[in-house]
mmCIF file of C-alpha atoms in Angstrom:
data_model
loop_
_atom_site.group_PDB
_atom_site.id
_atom_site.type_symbol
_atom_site.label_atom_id
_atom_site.label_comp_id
_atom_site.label_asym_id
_atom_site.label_seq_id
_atom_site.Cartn_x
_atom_site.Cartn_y
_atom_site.Cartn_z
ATOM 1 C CA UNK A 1 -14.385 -1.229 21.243
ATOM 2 C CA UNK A 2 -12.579 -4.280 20.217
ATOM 3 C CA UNK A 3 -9.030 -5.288 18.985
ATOM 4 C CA UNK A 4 -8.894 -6.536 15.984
ATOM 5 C CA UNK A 5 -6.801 -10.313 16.021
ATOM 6 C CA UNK A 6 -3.637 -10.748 13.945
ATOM 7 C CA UNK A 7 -4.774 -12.815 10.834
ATOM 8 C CA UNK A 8 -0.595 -13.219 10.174
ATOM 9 C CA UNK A 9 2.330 -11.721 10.610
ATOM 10 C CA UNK A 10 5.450 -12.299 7.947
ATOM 11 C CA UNK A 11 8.457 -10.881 6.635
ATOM 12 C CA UNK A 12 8.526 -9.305 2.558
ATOM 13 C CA UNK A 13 9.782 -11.601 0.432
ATOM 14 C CA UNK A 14 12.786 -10.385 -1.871
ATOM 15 C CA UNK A 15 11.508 -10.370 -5.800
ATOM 16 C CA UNK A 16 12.357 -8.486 -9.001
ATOM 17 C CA UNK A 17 10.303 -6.725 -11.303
ATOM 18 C CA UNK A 18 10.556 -4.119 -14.249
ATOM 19 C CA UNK A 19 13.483 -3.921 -15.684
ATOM 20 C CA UNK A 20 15.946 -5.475 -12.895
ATOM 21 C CA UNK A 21 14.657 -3.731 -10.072
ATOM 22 C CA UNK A 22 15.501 -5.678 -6.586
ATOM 23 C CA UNK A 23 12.399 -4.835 -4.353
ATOM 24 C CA UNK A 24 10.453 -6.418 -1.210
ATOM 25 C CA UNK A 25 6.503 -7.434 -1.656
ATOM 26 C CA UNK A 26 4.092 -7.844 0.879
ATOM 27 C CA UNK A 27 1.550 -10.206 -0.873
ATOM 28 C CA UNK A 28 0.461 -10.448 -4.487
ATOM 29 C CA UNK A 29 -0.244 -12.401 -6.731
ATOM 30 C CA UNK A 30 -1.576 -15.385 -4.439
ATOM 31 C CA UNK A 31 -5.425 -14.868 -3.175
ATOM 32 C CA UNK A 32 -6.425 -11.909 -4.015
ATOM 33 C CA UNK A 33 -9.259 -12.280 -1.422
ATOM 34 C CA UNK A 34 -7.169 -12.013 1.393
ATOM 35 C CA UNK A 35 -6.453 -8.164 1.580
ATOM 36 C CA UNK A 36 -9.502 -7.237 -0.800
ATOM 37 C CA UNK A 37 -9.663 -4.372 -2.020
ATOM 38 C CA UNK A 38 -5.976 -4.312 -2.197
ATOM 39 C CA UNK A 39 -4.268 -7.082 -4.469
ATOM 40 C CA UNK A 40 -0.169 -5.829 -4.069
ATOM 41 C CA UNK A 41 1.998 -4.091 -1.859
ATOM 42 C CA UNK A 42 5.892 -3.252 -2.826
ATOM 43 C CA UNK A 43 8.895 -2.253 -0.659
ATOM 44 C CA UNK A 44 11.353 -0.432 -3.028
ATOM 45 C CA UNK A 45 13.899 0.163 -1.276
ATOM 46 C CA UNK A 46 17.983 0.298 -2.179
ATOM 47 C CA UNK A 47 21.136 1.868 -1.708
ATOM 48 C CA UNK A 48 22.621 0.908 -4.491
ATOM 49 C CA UNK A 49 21.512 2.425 -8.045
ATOM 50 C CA UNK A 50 22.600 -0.278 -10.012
ATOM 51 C CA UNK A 51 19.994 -2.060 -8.268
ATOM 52 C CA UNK A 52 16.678 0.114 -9.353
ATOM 53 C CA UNK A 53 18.041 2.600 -12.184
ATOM 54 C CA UNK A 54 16.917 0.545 -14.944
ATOM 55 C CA UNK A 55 13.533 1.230 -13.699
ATOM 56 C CA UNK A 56 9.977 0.022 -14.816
ATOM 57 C CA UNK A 57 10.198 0.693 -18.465
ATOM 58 C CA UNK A 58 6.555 0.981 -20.730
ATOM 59 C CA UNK A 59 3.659 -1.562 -19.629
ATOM 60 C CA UNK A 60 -0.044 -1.686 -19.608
ATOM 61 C CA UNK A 61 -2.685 -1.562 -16.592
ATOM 62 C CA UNK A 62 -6.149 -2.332 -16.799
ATOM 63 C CA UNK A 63 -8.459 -2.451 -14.359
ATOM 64 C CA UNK A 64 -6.939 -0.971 -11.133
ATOM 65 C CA UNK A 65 -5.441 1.520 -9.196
ATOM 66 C CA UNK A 66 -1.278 1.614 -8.342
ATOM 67 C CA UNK A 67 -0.357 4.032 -5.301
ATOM 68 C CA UNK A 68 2.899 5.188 -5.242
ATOM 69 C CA UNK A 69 4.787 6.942 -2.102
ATOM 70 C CA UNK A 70 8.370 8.193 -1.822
ATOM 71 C CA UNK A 71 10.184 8.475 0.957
ATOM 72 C CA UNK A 72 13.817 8.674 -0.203
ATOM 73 C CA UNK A 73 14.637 9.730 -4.221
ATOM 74 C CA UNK A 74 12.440 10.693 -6.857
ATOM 75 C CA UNK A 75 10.533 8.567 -9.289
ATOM 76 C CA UNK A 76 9.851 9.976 -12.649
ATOM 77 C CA UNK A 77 6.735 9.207 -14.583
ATOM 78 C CA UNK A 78 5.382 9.497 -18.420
ATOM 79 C CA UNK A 79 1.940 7.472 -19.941
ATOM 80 C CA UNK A 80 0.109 7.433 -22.830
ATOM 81 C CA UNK A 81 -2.243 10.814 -21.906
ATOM 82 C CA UNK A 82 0.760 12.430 -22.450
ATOM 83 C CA UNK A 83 1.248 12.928 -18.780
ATOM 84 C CA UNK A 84 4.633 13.442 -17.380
ATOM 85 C CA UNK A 85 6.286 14.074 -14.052
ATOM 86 C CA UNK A 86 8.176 13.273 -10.840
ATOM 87 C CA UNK A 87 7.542 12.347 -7.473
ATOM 88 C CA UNK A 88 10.234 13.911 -4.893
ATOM 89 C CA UNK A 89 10.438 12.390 -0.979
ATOM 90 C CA UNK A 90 7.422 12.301 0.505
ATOM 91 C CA UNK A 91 5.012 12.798 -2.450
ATOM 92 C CA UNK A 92 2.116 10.280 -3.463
ATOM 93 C CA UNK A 93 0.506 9.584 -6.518
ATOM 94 C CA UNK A 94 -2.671 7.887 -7.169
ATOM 95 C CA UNK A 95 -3.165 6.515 -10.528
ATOM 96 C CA UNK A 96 -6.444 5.241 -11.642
ATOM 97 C CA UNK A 97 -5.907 2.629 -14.668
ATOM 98 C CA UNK A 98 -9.217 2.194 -15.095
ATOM 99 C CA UNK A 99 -9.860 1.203 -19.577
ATOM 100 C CA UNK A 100 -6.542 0.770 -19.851
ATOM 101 C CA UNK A 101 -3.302 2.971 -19.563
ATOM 102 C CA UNK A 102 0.094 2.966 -20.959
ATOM 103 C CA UNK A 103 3.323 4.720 -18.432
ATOM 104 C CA UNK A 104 6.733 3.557 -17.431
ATOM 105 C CA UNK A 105 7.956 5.102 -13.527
ATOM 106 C CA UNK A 106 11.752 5.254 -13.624
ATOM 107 C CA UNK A 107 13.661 5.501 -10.084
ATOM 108 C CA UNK A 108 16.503 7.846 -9.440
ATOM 109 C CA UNK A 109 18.228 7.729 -6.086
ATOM 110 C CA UNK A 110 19.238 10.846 -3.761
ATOM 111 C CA UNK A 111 22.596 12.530 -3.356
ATOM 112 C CA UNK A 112 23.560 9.437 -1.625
ATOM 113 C CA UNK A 113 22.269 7.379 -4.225
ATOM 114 C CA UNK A 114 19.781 5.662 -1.919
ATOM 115 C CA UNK A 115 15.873 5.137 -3.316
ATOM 116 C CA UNK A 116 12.801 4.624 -1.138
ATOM 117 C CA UNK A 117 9.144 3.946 -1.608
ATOM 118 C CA UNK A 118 6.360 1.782 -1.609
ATOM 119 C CA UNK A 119 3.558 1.043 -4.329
ATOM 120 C CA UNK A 120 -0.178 -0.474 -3.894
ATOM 121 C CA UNK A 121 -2.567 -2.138 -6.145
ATOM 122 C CA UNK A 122 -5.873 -1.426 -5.099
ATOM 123 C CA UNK A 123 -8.392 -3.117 -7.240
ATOM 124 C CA UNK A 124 -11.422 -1.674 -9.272
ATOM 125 C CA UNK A 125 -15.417 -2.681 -8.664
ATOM 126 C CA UNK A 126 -17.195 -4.436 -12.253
ATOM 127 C CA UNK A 127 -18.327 -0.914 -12.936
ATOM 128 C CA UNK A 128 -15.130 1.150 -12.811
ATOM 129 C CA UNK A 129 -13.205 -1.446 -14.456
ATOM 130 C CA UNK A 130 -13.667 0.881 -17.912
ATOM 131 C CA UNK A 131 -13.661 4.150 -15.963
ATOM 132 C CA UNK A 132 -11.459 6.846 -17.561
ATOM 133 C CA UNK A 133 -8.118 6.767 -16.368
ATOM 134 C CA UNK A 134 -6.778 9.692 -14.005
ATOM 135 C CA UNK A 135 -3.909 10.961 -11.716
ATOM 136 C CA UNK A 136 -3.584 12.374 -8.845
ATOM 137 C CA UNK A 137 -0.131 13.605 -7.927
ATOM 138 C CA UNK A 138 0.079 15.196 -4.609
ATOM 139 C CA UNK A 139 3.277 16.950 -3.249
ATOM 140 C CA UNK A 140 5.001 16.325 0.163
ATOM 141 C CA UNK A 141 3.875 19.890 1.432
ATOM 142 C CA UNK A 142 0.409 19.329 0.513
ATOM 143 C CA UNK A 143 -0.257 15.944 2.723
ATOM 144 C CA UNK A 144 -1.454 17.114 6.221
ATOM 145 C CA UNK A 145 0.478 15.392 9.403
ATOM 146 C CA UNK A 146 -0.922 15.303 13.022
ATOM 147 C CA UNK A 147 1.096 15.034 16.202
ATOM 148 C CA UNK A 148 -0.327 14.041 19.359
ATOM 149 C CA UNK A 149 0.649 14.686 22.956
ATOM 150 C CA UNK A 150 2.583 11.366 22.830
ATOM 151 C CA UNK A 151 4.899 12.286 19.742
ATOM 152 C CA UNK A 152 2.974 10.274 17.887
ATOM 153 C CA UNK A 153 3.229 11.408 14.121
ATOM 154 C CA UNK A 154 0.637 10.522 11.444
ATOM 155 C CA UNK A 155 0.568 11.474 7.791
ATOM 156 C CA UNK A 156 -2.711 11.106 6.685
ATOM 157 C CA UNK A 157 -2.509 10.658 2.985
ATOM 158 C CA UNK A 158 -5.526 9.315 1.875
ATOM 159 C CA UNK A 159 -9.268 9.703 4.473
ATOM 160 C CA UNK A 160 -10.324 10.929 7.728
ATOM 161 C CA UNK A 161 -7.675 10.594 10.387
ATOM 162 C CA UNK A 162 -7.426 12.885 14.088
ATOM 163 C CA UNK A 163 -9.322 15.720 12.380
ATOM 164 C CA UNK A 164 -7.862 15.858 9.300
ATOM 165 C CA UNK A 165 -8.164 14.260 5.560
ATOM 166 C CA UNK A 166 -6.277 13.119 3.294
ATOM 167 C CA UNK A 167 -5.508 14.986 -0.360
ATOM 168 C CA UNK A 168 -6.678 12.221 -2.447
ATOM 169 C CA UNK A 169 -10.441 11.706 -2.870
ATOM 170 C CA UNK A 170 -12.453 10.185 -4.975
ATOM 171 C CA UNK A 171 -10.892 6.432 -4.949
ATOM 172 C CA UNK A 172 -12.627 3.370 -5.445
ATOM 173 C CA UNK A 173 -12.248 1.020 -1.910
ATOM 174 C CA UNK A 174 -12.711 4.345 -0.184
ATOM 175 C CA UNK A 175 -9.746 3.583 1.871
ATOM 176 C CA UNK A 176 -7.458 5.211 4.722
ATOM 177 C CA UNK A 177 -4.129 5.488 4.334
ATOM 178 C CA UNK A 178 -1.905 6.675 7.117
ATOM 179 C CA UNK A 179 1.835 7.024 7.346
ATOM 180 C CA UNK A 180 2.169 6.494 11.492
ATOM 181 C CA UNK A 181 5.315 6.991 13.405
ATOM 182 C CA UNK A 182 4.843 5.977 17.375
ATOM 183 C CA UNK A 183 7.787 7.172 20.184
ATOM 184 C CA UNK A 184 10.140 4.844 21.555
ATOM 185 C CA UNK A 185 8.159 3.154 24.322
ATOM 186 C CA UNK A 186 5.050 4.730 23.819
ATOM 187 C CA UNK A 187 1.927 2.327 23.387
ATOM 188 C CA UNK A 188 -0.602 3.189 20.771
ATOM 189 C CA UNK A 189 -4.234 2.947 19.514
ATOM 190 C CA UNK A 190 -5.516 3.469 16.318
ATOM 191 C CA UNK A 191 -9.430 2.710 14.629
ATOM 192 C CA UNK A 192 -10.201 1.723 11.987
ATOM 193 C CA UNK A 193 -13.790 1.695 10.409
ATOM 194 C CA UNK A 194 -14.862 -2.256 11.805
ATOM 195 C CA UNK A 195 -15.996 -2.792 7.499
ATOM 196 C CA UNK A 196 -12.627 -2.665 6.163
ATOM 197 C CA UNK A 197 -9.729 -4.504 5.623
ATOM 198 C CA UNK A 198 -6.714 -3.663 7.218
ATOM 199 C CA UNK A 199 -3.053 -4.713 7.530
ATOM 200 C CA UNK A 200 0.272 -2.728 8.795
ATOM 201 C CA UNK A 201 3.214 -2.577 7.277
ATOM 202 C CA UNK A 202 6.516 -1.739 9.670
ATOM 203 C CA UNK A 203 9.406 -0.034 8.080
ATOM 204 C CA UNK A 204 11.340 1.314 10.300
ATOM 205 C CA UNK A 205 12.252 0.279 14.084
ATOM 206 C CA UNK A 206 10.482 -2.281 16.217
ATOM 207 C CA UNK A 207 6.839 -2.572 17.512
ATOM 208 C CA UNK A 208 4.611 -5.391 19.251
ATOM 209 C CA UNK A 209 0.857 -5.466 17.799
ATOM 210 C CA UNK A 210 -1.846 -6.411 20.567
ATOM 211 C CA UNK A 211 -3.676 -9.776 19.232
ATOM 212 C CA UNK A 212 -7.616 -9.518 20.791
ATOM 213 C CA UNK A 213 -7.396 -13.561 20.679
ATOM 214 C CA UNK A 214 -3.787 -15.117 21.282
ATOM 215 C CA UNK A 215 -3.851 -18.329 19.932
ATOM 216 C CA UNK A 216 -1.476 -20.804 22.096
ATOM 217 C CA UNK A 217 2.406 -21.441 21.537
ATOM 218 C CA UNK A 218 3.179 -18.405 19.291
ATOM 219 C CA UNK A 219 1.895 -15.267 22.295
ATOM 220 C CA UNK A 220 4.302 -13.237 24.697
ATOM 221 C CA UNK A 221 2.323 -12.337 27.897
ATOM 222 C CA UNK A 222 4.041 -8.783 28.746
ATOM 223 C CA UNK A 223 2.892 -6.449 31.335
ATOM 224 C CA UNK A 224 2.876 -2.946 30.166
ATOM 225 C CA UNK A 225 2.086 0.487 31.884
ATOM 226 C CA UNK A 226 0.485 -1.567 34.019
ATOM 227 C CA UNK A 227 -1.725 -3.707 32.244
ATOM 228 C CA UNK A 228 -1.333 -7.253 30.903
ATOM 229 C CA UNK A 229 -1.324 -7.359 26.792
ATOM 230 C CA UNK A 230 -1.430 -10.491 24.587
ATOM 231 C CA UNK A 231 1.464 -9.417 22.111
ATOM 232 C CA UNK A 232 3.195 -10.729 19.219
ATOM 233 C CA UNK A 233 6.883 -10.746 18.850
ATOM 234 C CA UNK A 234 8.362 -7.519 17.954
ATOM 235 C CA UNK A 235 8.005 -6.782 14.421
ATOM 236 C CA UNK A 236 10.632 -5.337 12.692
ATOM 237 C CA UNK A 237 11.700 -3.736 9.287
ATOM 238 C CA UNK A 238 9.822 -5.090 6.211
ATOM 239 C CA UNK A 239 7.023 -7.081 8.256
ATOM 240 C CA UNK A 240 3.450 -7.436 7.249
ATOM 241 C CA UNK A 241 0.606 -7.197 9.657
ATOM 242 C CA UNK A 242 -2.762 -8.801 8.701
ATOM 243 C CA UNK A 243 -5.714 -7.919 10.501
ATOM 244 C CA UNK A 244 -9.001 -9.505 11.498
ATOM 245 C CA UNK A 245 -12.279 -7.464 12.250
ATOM 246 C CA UNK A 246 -12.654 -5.042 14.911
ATOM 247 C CA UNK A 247 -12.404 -1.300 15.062
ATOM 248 C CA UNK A 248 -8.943 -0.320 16.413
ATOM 249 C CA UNK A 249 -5.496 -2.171 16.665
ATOM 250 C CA UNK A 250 -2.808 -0.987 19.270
ATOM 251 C CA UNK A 251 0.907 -0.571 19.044
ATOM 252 C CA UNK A 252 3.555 -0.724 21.447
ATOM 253 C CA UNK A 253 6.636 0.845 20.365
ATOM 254 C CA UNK A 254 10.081 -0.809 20.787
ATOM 255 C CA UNK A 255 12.895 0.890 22.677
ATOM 256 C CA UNK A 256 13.568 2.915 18.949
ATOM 257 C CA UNK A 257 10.140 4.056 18.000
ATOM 258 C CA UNK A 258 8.104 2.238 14.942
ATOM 259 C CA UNK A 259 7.255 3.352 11.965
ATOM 260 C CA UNK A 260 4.916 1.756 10.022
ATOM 261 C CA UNK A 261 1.801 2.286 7.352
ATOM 262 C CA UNK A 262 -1.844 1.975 8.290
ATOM 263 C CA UNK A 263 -3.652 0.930 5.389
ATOM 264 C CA UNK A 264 -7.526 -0.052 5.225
ATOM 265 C CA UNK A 265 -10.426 0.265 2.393
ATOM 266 C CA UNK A 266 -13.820 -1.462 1.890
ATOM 267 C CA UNK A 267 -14.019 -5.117 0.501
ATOM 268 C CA UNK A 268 -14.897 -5.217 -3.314
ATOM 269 C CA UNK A 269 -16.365 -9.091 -2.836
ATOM 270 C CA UNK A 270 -16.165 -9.684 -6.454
ATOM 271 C CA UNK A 271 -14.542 -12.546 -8.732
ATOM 272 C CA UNK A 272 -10.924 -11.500 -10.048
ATOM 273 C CA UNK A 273 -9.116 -12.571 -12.500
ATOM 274 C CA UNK A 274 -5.804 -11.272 -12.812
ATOM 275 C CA UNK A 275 -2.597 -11.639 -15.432
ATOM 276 C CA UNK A 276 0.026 -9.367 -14.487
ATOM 277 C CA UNK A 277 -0.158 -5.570 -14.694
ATOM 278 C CA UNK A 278 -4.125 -6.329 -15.605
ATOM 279 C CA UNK A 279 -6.939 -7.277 -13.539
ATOM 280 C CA UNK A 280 -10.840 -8.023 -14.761
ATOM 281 C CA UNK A 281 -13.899 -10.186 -12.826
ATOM 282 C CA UNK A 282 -13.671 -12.719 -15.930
ATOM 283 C CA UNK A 283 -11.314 -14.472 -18.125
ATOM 284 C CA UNK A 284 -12.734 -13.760 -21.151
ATOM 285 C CA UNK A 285 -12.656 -9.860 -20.179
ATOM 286 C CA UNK A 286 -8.966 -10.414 -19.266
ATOM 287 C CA UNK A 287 -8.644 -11.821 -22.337
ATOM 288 C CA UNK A 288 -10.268 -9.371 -24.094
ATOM 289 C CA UNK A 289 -7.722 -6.952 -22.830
ATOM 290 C CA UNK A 290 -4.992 -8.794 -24.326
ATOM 291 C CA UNK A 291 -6.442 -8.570 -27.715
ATOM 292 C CA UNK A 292 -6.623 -5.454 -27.528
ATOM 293 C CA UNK A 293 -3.089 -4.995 -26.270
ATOM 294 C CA UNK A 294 -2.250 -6.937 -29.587
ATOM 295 C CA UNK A 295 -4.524 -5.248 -32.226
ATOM 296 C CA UNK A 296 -3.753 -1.615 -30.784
ATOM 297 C CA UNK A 297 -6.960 -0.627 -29.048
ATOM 298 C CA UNK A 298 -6.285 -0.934 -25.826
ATOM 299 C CA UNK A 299 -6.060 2.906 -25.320
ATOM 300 C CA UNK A 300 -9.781 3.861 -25.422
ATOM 301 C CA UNK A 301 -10.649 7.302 -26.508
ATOM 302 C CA UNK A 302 -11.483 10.389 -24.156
ATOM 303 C CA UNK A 303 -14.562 11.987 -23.804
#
């Protein structure tokens, strides 16, 4: 077995997008290499509803998939298909793009006006860029959770996790995604499939991620349960994780727990080029899908 290294470890920058709406994000829209197959990862997250009520109003995608979670709220939903609907705390929906859809998601907070969740771009091979798109909306109930001996919690919302799989199938980068919450104290390892990408994304309370190769100046030395572990600074709400190869990363949990998603998939390796809500292997293909944004095809028909 071996420990994958941290790659980086930074806070979510503060951004807008949509109409107004105050969020957190990840990465995007730099190098889309860096996390392939994944190209954007958002932190909506607000107690006030001033600050996400005016939503994310009709826009195009092209070319990708967007993964939506809730934790807090509900996030209603309408495209082009004619599909409508709304995600309630702890539902997911996976939304394929693929030729080209139109939707708008609009937030509403919870009796307390507060609004949680996150959303992921996950990007499309050459020869799914035209697929048909598709939804998959999966309810709360329906996503299976395993608890270990520890108290460990894990969610496993999308592949093969402690015996269990995820609800949504069928996607692209063939990715896990885990919703993981670790006891106070307790330390923690996880694999992950040495092929993918990964990276972590901490939410809630504090936890130190074991580095396999501690480069010099920026390393704590800590001994824990008895052994000595090259460890990074606690991370804490709204911090990124990037991994490097290796098939399992470990955890140790601060003196509240951590909570954090565990998100992998299998590099694309494939040019991108990407304008906004859009994303193609070629200029002249993105370009392409402006024109047709413009002249009105950019809805293909279904067969």
């Amino acid at each position: 077995m071996s420990i994958r290294p941290i790659l980086e470890q930074r806070p979510a920058s503060p951004t807008m997008e949509g109409a107004g709406v105050k969020l957190h994000r990840a990465f995007g829209f730099h190098d889309p290499s860096e996390l392939d197959p994944f190209l954007l990862f958002d932190d909506f997250r607000n107690e006030r509803p001033e600050d996400f009520e005016a939503g994310f109003p009709w826009h195009p995608h092209r070319g990708i998939e967007t993964i939506t979670y809730v934790l807090e709220g509900t996030v209603a939903h309408g495209d082009s298909l004619g599909n409508v609907g709304t995600l309630g705390a702890g539902d997911v929906q996976w939304m394929t793009a693929g030729s080209g859809i139109l939707h708008q998601e609009m937030p509403k907070g919870n009796a307390k006006g507060q609004m949680h969740g996150f959303q992921l771009w996950g990007n499309l091979p050459a020869s799914q860029k035209m697929t048909a798109p598709r939804y998959q909306d999966v309810q709360a109930k329906d996503i299976p959770e395993v608890i270990d001996d520890d108290g460990t919690r894990v969610r496993v919302i999308v592949g093969d996790f402690w015996g269990k799989r995820g609800p949504v199938d069928g996607i692209a980068a063939d990715p896990q995604y885990l919703d993981v919450s670790v006891p106070p104290g307790v330390k923690k390892t996880f694999r992950i499939d040495t092929y993918r990408r990964a990276f972590a994304y901490v939410f809630a309370g504090q936890g130190a991620f074991v580095d396999a190769a501690p480069p010099q100046g920026i390393l704590l030395e800590k001994e824990v349960a008895g052994e000595e572990l090259h460890i990074r600074d606690m991370s804490g709400d709204r911090t990124l994780i990037r991994f490097g190869t290796g098939d399992e990363i470990t955890v140790q949990a601060g003196p509240e727990g951590v909570r954090f998603l565990l998100i992998s998939g299998a590099p694309i390796e494939e040019p991108v080029a990407w304008h906004g809500p859009i994303v193609m292997n070629t200029r002249e293909e993105l370009n392409q899908a402006f024109r047709d944004l413009r002249n009105g095809t950019f809805i293909k028909p279904q067969h």
